[in-house]
Amino acid sequence: MNPSRTIRRLSAHTVNRIAAGEVIERPAAAVKELVENALDAGATRIEIILAGGGIDRIEVSDDGAGIPRDQLALAIERHATSKLTDEALVEIATLGFRGEALPSIGAAARLTLISRPPGQDFAFAITVAGGDVSATHPAPGSAGTRAIVEDLFYATPARRKFLRSPRAESDAAERAVWRLALAAPAIAFRLVADQRIVFDLPAQDEPARIAALFGRDTARAMLPLAAERDGVTLTGLAGPASCTRATTALQSFVVNHRPVADPLLRMALRLAYRDVIAAGRHPVAALRLTLPAEALDVNVHPAKTELRFADANGIRSLVIGAISRLLERPVSLATAPPAYRPTLNLRPPASPYGTPTFTPAARGFAEAELALLSPPAARGFTPAPPAPDHPLGAPVAQILDTYILAVAADGALVVIDQHAAHERLTEERLRGEFQAGRVAAQPLLVPVVVDLPHSDAARLLAEAPTLHRLGLDIEAFGPGAILVRAIPAALRDADAATLLRDLADEFAESDTPVALESKLDAALARLACHRSIRAGRRLTQEEMSALLRQMETTPRAATCSHGRPTFLKLTRTDLERLFGRKQ
Ligand code: ADP
Ligand code: MG
């Protein structure tokens, strides 16, 4: 390429374009940097306006300290910052400090800064486009600063190619503001995306901000926590084990006022909930850590969302410990039922899980033993004996309100997980109906209003025609609220609010443009998860028989949609081995 091997200094222009790729890899990153600048400037109100996913235009206005006329040109120069002295790199209290954001944005896009410090009579503006800087000139503007970014990456087309759809870029940018708004509840935030008000939040206290951004219902279910250890404090709200989501979207971590996506904190949260929530589900939490600046290095990555803790182990135990204590609180303190625990307990009933109910058929094969367990609940009917063409046999008892015990014609003992089994049946039924045209819908006698984060509501409403094909009829009901008119008939016992939230997560997760079909497929599985028969519901003899007979004729009924088995079978030989009668 270049035959001469002379080492040359790169021009500032080239350096900025290289750095632009590192600091500003997508509109969300530019939005984050501009909002952080506004926060650092002591703003009390910040407004963010996005157009075309932020690719076309980003506008961030604040009422902060402003940039004096004679410093505008310096603000967009590389490594120029008002926030750091060469001596102070160890103690960083502001969100920015590297002096890279504005020059990077100015290298990749057209950036205009309009600013008026409160004491200055007029506002002045400066524009950088593809690295070329205009003269500073007077402009109309109120006290504070407005940064306008247009045509992101027009100067670096290679970057532009890596951007996703405007919808996906807008989601990411909205998410970046969502995190910052959670980190700074005392600051008013207004976010508008393509003329849609995503949120408009007054200055508020932290619980109110969490409620506004997590959704009121979710926030109500969450529990406060507070812990301290070696000068590090942990505060916030975390969900009980019964309040989980399909993705990690409702997890927020703030460290010393900075929203972070730190792997250590994510992992600690996961470990804390590992034993109490089902695989594939995620806890909800809004956590804030406050620690001395010297115990933290934020200068790990240009985007400053990763950290290095001086005492990583200490932080991990603090988080896990505080959440474990929260999860141990008596159930009566939590608003929702206790977590589902996958234990099979054939011994006398452990009281928290309820008393086993035995059908009269059970008396026949072990009268004396069963009498030791609990008085059988006589129901006054005689179950049909197991027929040879019923491989899952006849139900004889329900254990722990979760498992069905059945005996097959050949004497095999069958234990069925009623929830897993029903989930698979529901999914297959929905899939069949869907393939035949449309899933049967059950209109709700009283339509249900569900409160959701604004972006979730918008996302669901955008998919309303698709959801209609899935038997779910929804319509807009004011900002952040959705009116549910009908739900799939197969799910008539499901809770509409949980159902909508899970679907919103599903659509948010697949923000790459996936084929509609696979989106629907995922949505079907997600819907089926809204079991009409939950673990913990007592079933009648007829319901149990019906479930077993349906399983025998349903494809793929041996596993649930998550791949777990729906039943276990112990044959005569298995039993003889277990009791040592045979080798
Ligand atoms: P950094 O934030 O790391 O200092 P930036 O490139 O983001 O670097 O900004 C450079 C400088 O411009 C800041 O240090 C600050 O003095 C000034 N500045 C940028 N945005 C604003 C704003 N919204 N209000 C006041 N000053 C600002
Ligand atoms: Mg900055």
PDB file of N, CA, C and O and ligand atoms in Angstrom, residues 33 36-37 40 83 95-97 99 101-102 304, ligand 2:
ATOM      1  N   GLU A  33     -24.066  10.404  25.149  1.00  0.00           N
ATOM      2  CA  GLU A  33     -23.025  11.403  25.414  1.00  0.00           C
ATOM      3  C   GLU A  33     -23.617  12.798  25.583  1.00  0.00           C
ATOM      4  O   GLU A  33     -23.208  13.551  26.466  1.00  0.00           O
ATOM      5  N   GLU A  36     -25.473  13.044  28.877  1.00  0.00           N
ATOM      6  CA  GLU A  36     -24.499  13.104  29.979  1.00  0.00           C
ATOM      7  C   GLU A  36     -23.899  14.507  30.078  1.00  0.00           C
ATOM      8  O   GLU A  36     -23.694  15.024  31.182  1.00  0.00           O
ATOM      9  N   ASN A  37     -23.620  15.134  28.943  1.00  0.00           N
ATOM     10  CA  ASN A  37     -23.102  16.507  28.983  1.00  0.00           C
ATOM     11  C   ASN A  37     -24.099  17.442  29.652  1.00  0.00           C
ATOM     12  O   ASN A  37     -23.724  18.307  30.447  1.00  0.00           O
ATOM     13  N   ASP A  40     -24.000  16.792  33.329  1.00  0.00           N
ATOM     14  CA  ASP A  40     -22.775  17.368  33.898  1.00  0.00           C
ATOM     15  C   ASP A  40     -22.878  18.889  34.002  1.00  0.00           C
ATOM     16  O   ASP A  40     -22.243  19.500  34.855  1.00  0.00           O
ATOM     17  N   LYS A  83     -13.871  19.256  32.661  1.00  0.00           N
ATOM     18  CA  LYS A  83     -14.238  18.435  33.809  1.00  0.00           C
ATOM     19  C   LYS A  83     -13.078  17.719  34.487  1.00  0.00           C
ATOM     20  O   LYS A  83     -13.265  17.038  35.471  1.00  0.00           O
ATOM     21  N   LEU A  95     -19.959  12.696  34.576  1.00  0.00           N
ATOM     22  CA  LEU A  95     -20.205  11.555  33.686  1.00  0.00           C
ATOM     23  C   LEU A  95     -19.199  11.533  32.543  1.00  0.00           C
ATOM     24  O   LEU A  95     -18.724  10.495  32.121  1.00  0.00           O
ATOM     25  N   GLY A  96     -18.872  12.718  32.003  1.00  0.00           N
ATOM     26  CA  GLY A  96     -17.864  12.800  30.945  1.00  0.00           C
ATOM     27  C   GLY A  96     -16.546  13.231  31.550  1.00  0.00           C
ATOM     28  O   GLY A  96     -16.510  13.703  32.675  1.00  0.00           O
ATOM     29  N   PHE A  97     -15.492  13.026  30.861  1.00  0.00           N
ATOM     30  CA  PHE A  97     -14.200  13.529  31.321  1.00  0.00           C
ATOM     31  C   PHE A  97     -13.141  13.373  30.245  1.00  0.00           C
ATOM     32  O   PHE A  97     -12.053  13.928  30.346  1.00  0.00           O
ATOM     33  N   GLY A  99     -13.311  14.273  27.033  1.00  0.00           N
ATOM     34  CA  GLY A  99     -13.282  15.312  26.016  1.00  0.00           C
ATOM     35  C   GLY A  99     -13.292  14.760  24.611  1.00  0.00           C
ATOM     36  O   GLY A  99     -12.698  15.327  23.695  1.00  0.00           O
ATOM     37  N   ALA A 101     -16.389  13.206  23.139  1.00  0.00           N
ATOM     38  CA  ALA A 101     -17.711  12.994  22.547  1.00  0.00           C
ATOM     39  C   ALA A 101     -18.005  14.003  21.437  1.00  0.00           C
ATOM     40  O   ALA A 101     -18.319  13.620  20.317  1.00  0.00           O
ATOM     41  N   LEU A 102     -17.912  15.289  21.771  1.00  0.00           N
ATOM     42  CA  LEU A 102     -18.297  16.285  20.769  1.00  0.00           C
ATOM     43  C   LEU A 102     -17.427  16.218  19.516  1.00  0.00           C
ATOM     44  O   LEU A 102     -17.968  16.201  18.409  1.00  0.00           O
ATOM     45  N   LYS A 304     -17.659   4.177  28.747  1.00  0.00           N
ATOM     46  CA  LYS A 304     -17.760   4.328  30.192  1.00  0.00           C
ATOM     47  C   LYS A 304     -18.934   3.574  30.819  1.00  0.00           C
ATOM     48  O   LYS A 304     -19.459   3.953  31.845  1.00  0.00           O
TER      49      LYS A 304
HETATM   50 MG    MG B   2     -19.203  14.521  27.423  1.00  0.00          MG
END
